[in-house]
CSV table of C-alpha atoms in Angstrom, one decimal:
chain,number,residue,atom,x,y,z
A,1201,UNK,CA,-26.6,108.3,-99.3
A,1202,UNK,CA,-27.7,105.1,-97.7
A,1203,UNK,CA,-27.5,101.4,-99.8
A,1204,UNK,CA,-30.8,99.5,-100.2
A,1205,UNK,CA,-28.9,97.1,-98.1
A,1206,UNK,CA,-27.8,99.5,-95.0
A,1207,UNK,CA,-31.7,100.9,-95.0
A,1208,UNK,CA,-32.8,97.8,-94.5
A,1209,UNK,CA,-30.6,97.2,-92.0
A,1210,UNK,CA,-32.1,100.4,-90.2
A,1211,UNK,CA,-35.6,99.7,-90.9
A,1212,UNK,CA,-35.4,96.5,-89.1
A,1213,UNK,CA,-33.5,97.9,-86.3
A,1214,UNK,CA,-36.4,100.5,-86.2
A,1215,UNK,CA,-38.6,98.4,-86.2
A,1216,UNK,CA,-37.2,96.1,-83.6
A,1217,UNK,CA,-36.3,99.1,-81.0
A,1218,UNK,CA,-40.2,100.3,-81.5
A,1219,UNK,CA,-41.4,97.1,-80.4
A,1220,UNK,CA,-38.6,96.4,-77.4
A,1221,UNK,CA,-39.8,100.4,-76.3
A,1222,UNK,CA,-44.2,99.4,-76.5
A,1223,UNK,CA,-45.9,100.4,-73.7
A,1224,UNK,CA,-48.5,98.6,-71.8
A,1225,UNK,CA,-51.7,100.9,-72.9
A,1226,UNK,CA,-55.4,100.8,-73.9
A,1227,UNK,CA,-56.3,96.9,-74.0
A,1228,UNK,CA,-52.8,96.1,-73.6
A,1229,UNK,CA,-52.4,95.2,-69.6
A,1230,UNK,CA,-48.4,94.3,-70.0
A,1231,UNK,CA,-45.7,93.8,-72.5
A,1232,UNK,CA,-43.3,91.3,-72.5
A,1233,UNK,CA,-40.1,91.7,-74.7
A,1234,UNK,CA,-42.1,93.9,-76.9
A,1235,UNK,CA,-45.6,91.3,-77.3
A,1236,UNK,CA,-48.4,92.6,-75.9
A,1237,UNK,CA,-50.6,90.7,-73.5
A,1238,UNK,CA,-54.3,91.9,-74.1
A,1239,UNK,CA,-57.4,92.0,-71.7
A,1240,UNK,CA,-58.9,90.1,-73.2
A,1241,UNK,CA,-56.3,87.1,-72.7
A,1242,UNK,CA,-56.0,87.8,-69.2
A,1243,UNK,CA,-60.0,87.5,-69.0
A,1244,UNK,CA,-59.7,84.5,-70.9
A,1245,UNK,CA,-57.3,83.3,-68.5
A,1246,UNK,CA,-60.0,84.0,-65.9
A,1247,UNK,CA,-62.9,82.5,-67.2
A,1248,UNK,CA,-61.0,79.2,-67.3
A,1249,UNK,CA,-59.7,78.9,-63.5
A,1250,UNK,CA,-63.4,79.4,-62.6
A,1251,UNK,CA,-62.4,82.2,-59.6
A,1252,UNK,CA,-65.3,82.0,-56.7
A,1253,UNK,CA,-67.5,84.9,-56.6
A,1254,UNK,CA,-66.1,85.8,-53.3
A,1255,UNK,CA,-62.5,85.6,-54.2
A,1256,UNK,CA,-60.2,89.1,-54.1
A,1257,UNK,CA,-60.9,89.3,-58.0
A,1258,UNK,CA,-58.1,92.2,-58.4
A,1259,UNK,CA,-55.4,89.4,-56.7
A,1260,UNK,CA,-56.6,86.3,-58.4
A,1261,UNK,CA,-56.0,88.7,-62.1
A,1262,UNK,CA,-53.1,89.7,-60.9
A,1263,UNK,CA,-51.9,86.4,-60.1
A,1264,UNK,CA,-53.2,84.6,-63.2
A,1265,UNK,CA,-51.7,87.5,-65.1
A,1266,UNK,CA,-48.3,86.5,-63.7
A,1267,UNK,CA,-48.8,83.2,-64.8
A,1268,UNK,CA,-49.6,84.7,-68.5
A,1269,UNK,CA,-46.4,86.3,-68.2
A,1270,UNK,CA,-44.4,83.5,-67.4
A,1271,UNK,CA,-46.2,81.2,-69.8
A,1272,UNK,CA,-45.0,83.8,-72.9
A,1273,UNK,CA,-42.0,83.9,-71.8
A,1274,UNK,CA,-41.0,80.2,-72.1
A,1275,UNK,CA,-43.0,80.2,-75.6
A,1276,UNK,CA,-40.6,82.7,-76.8
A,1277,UNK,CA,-37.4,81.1,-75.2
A,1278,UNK,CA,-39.2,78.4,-77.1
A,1279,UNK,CA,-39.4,79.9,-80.7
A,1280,UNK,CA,-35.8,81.3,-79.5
A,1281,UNK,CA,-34.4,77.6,-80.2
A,1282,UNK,CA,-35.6,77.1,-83.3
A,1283,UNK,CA,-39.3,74.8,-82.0
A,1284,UNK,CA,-41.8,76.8,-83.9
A,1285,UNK,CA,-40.2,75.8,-87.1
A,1286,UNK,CA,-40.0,72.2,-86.6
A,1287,UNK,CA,-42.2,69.8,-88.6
A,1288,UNK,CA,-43.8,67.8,-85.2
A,1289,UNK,CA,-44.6,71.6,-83.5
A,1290,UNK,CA,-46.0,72.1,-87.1
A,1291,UNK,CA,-48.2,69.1,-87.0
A,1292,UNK,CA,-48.9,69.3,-83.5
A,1293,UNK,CA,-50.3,73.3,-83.8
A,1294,UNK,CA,-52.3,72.3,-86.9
A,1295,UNK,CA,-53.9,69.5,-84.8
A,1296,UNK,CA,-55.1,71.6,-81.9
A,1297,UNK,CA,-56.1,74.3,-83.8
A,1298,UNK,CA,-58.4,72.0,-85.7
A,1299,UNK,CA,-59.7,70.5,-82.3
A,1300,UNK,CA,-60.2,74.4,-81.1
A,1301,UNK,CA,-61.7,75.4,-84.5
A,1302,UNK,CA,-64.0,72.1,-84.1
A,1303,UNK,CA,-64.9,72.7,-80.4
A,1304,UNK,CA,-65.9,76.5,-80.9
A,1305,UNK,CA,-68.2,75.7,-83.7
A,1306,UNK,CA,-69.8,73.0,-82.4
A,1307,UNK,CA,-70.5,75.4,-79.3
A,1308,UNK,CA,-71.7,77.7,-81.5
A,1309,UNK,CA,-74.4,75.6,-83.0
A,1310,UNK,CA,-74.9,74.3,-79.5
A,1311,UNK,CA,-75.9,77.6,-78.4
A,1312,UNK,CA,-78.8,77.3,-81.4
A,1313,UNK,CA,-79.9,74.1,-80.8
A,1314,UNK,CA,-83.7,73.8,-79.3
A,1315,UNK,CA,-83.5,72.3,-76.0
A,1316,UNK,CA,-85.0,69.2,-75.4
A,1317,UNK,CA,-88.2,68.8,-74.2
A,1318,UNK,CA,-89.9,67.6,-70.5
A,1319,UNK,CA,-91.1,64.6,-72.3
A,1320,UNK,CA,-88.0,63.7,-73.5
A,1321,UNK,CA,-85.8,64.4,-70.8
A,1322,UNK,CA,-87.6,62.0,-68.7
A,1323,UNK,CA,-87.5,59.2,-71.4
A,1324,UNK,CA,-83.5,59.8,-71.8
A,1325,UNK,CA,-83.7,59.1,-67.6
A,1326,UNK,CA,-86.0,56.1,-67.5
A,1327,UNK,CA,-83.8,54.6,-70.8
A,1328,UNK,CA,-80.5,55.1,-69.1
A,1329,UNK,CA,-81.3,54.0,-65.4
A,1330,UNK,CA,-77.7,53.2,-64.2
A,1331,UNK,CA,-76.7,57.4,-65.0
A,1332,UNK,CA,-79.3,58.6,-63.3
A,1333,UNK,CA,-82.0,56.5,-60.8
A,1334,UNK,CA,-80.1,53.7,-60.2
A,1335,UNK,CA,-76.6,55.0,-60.6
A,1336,UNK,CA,-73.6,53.4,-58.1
A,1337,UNK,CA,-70.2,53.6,-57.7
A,1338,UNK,CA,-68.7,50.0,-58.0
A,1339,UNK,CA,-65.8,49.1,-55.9
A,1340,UNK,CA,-63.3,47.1,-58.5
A,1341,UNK,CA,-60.0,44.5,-57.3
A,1342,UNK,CA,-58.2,45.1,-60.4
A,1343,UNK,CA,-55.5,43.8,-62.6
A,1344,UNK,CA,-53.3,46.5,-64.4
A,1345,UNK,CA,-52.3,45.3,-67.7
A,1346,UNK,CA,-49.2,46.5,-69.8
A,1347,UNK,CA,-50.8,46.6,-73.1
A,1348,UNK,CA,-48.4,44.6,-75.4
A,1349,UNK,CA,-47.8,46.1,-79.2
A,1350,UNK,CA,-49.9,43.1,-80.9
A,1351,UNK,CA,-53.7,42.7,-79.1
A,1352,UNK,CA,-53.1,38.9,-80.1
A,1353,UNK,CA,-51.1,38.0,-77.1
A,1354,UNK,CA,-53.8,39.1,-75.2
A,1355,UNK,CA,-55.6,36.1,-76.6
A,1356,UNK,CA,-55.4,33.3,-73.9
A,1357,UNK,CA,-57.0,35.9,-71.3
A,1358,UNK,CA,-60.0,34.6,-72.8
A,1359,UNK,CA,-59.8,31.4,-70.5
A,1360,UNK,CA,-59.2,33.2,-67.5
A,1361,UNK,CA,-62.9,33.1,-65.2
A,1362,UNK,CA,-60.6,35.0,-62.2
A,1363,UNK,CA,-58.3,37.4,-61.4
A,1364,UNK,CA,-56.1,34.9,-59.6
A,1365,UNK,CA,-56.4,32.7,-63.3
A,1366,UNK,CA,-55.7,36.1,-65.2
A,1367,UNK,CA,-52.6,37.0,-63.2
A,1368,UNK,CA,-51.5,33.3,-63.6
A,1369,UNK,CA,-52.1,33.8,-67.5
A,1370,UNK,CA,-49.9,36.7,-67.7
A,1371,UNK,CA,-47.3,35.5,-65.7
A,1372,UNK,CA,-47.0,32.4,-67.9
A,1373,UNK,CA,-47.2,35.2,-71.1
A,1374,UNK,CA,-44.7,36.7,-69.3
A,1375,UNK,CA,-46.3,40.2,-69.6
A,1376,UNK,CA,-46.1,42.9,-66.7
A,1377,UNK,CA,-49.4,43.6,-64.6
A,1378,UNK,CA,-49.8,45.0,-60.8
A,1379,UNK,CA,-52.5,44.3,-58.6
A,1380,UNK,CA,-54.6,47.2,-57.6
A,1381,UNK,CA,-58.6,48.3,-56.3
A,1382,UNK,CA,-60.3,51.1,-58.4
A,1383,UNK,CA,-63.5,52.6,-59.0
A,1384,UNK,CA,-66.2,53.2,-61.4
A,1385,UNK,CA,-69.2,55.1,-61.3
A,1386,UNK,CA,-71.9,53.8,-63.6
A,1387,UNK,CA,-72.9,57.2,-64.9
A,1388,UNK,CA,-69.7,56.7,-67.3
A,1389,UNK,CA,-69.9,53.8,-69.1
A,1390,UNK,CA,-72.3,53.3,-71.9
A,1391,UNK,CA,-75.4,51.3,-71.4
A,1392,UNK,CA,-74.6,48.6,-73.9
A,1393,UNK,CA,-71.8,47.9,-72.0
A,1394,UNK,CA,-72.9,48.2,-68.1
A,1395,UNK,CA,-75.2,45.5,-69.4
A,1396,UNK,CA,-73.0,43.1,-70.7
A,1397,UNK,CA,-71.0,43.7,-67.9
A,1398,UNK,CA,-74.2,43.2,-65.2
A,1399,UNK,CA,-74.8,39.9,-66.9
A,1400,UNK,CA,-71.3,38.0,-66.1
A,1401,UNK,CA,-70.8,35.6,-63.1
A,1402,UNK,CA,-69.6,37.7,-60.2
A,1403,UNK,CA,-66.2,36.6,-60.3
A,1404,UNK,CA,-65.7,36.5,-64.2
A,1405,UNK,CA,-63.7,40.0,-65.0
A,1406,UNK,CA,-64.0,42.4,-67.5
A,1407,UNK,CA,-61.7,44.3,-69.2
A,1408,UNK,CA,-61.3,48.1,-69.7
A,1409,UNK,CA,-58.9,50.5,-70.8
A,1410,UNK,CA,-57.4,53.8,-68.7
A,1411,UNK,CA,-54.5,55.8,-69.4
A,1412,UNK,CA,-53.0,53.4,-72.1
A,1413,UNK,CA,-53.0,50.4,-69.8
A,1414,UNK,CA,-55.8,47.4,-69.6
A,1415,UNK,CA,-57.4,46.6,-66.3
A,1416,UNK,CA,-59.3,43.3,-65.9
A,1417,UNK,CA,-61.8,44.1,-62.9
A,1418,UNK,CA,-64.3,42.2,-60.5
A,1419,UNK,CA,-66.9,43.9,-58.6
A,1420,UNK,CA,-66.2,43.6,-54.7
A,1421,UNK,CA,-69.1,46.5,-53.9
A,1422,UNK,CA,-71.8,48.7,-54.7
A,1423,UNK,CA,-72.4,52.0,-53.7
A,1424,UNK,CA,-75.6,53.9,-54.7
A,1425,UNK,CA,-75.1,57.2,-55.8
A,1426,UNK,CA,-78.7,59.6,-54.2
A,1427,UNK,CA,-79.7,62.2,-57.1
A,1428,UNK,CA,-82.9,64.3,-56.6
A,1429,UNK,CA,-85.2,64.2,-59.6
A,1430,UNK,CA,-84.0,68.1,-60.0
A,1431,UNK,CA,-80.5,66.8,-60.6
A,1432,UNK,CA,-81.2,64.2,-63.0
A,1433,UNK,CA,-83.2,66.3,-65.3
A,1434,UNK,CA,-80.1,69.1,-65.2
A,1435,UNK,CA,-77.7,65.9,-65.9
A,1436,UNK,CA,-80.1,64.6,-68.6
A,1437,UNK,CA,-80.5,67.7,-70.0
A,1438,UNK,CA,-77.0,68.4,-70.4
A,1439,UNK,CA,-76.2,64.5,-71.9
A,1440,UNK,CA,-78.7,65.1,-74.8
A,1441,UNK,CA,-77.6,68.5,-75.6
A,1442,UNK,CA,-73.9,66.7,-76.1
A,1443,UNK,CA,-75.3,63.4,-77.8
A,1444,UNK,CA,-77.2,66.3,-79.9
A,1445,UNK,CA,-73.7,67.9,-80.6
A,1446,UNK,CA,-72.5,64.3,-82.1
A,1447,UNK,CA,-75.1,63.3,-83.7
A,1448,UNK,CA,-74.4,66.8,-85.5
A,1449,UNK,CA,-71.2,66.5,-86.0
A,1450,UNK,CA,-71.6,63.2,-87.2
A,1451,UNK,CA,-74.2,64.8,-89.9
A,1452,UNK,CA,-71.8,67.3,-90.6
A,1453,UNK,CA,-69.0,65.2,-91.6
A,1454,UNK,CA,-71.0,62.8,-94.2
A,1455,UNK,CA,-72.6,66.0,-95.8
A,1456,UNK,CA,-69.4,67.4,-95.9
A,1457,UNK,CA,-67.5,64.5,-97.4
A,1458,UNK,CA,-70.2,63.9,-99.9
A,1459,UNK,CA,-69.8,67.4,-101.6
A,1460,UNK,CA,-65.5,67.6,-101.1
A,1461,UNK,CA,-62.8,66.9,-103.5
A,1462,UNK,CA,-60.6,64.3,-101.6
A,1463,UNK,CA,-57.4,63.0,-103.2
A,1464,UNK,CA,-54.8,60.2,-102.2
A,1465,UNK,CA,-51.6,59.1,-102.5
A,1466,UNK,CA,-51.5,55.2,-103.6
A,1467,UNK,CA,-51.8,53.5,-101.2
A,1468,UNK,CA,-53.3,55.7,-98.8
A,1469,UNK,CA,-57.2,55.4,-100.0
A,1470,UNK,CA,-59.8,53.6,-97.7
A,1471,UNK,CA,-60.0,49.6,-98.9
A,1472,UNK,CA,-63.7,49.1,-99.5
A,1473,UNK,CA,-65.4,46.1,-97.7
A,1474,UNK,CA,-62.2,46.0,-95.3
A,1475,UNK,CA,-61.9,43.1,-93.2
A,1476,UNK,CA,-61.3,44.4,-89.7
A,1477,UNK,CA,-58.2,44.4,-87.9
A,1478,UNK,CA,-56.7,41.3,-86.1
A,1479,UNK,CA,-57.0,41.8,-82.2
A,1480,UNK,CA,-60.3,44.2,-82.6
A,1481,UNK,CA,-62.8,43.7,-79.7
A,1482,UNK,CA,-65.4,41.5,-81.1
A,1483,UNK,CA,-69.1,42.7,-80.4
């Protein structure tokens, strides 16, 4: 007769062999080390590389279930070495699956939302001119700033009226920077901004941030950007149904704080009336 302990044993081995010996049926298109891969993953998958219409469909599945393939197995070589149990995968996973839970809702109610009028489409486009009839692309010289841990040494850039006196500046501050040219299409920087930006001396920069560097720019050129009044209203269309989403959000997030229970370690609570933050950008 077997021990509780040996039919265990033989359970699990069952158990393990069953899923090492599952086949690839129904809405399962292949298994890899026993986990299925679904249809509905692989049309997932498909959905999100955006295949032309006139691409060999039956090739570009079977090359982007390949890539499925390959993608599991280096998650489970992953979960293999122990990953999936430590506490920054933990924190990381319950990050993006807030973001994802956030995102899909907010399509959702998206998808409910009553679309914006003729009437105020074309006030969104007269209201935000440089997205839409008087959008350019401006050609920047630029200054690429090594952000340094406190803002505060950033200080004395406020002096600077050049890029030749800003690069002087952080020479003498002894903080790294390369010369480069950029550009900037108008359609992507707020209003409030483009306009304070408009209104300095052409030569006086103006700083903005980019993938975790700063870069004090001048504009050397100005390229209009042509959009057919068909255009701007899809564009337009598409800006207040996002603005929409925020301003939602944003609703959702008081009413919801105003009804929940929230609790905090000393220490931890919001400081009413807070001063701001040395270094933050001053209005």
């Amino acid at each position: 007769m077997f021990k509780r302990g040996s039919l265990l044993a033989v359970t699990a081995l069952a158990l393990v062999t069953a899923a090492c010996d599952r086949k690839p049926t129904g809405q399962s298109v292949a298994v890899v080390n026993g986990e299925e891969i679904s249809a509905g993953e692989l049309n997932g998958e498909l959905q999100m590389a955006n295949v032309p219409p006139s691409a060999d469909q039956k090739l570009a599945r079977q090359q982007l279930l390949q890539g499925l393939i390959d993608r599991r197995l280096l998650a489970q070589a992953a979960r293999k070495n122990g990953v999936d149990k430590s506490p920054e995968f933990l924190s990381r996973q319950r990050r993006l699956t807030d973001e994802l839970l956030i995102a899909m809702n907010a399509e959702r109610q998206a998808g409910s939302q009553k679309l914006p009028d003729q009437a105020a489409v074309d006030a969104f486009i007269a209201q935000n001119p440089y997205q839409f009839g008087q959008r350019q692309i401006l050609a920047l010289q630029q200054i690429a700033i090594e952000a340094p841990s406190d803002p505060k040494a950033l200080a004395p850039l406020a002096d600077a009226h050049s890029l030749d006196a800003v690069a002087a500046t952080l020479t003498r501050l002894k903080i790294p920077f390369t010369r480069t040219s950029g550009r900037l299409d108008t359609a992507s920087v707020p209003a409030d901004a483009l306009k304070r930006i408009f209104a300095l001396p052409a030569t006086e920069p103006f700083v903005l941030p980019a993938n975790g560097k700063l870069y004090a720019n001048v504009i050397v050129g100005r390229e209009p950007v042509q959009m057919s009044q068909d255009d701007m209203r899809k564009a337009a269309m598409a800006a207040l149904r996002q603005q929409n989403t925020r301003n939602g959000l944003a609703a959702d997030v008081k009413q919801l704080r105003s009804t929940a229970k929230i609790e905090y370690q000393p220490g931890y609570a919001p400081v009413a009336n807070a001063t701001p933050a040395a270094g933050a950008a001053k209005k």
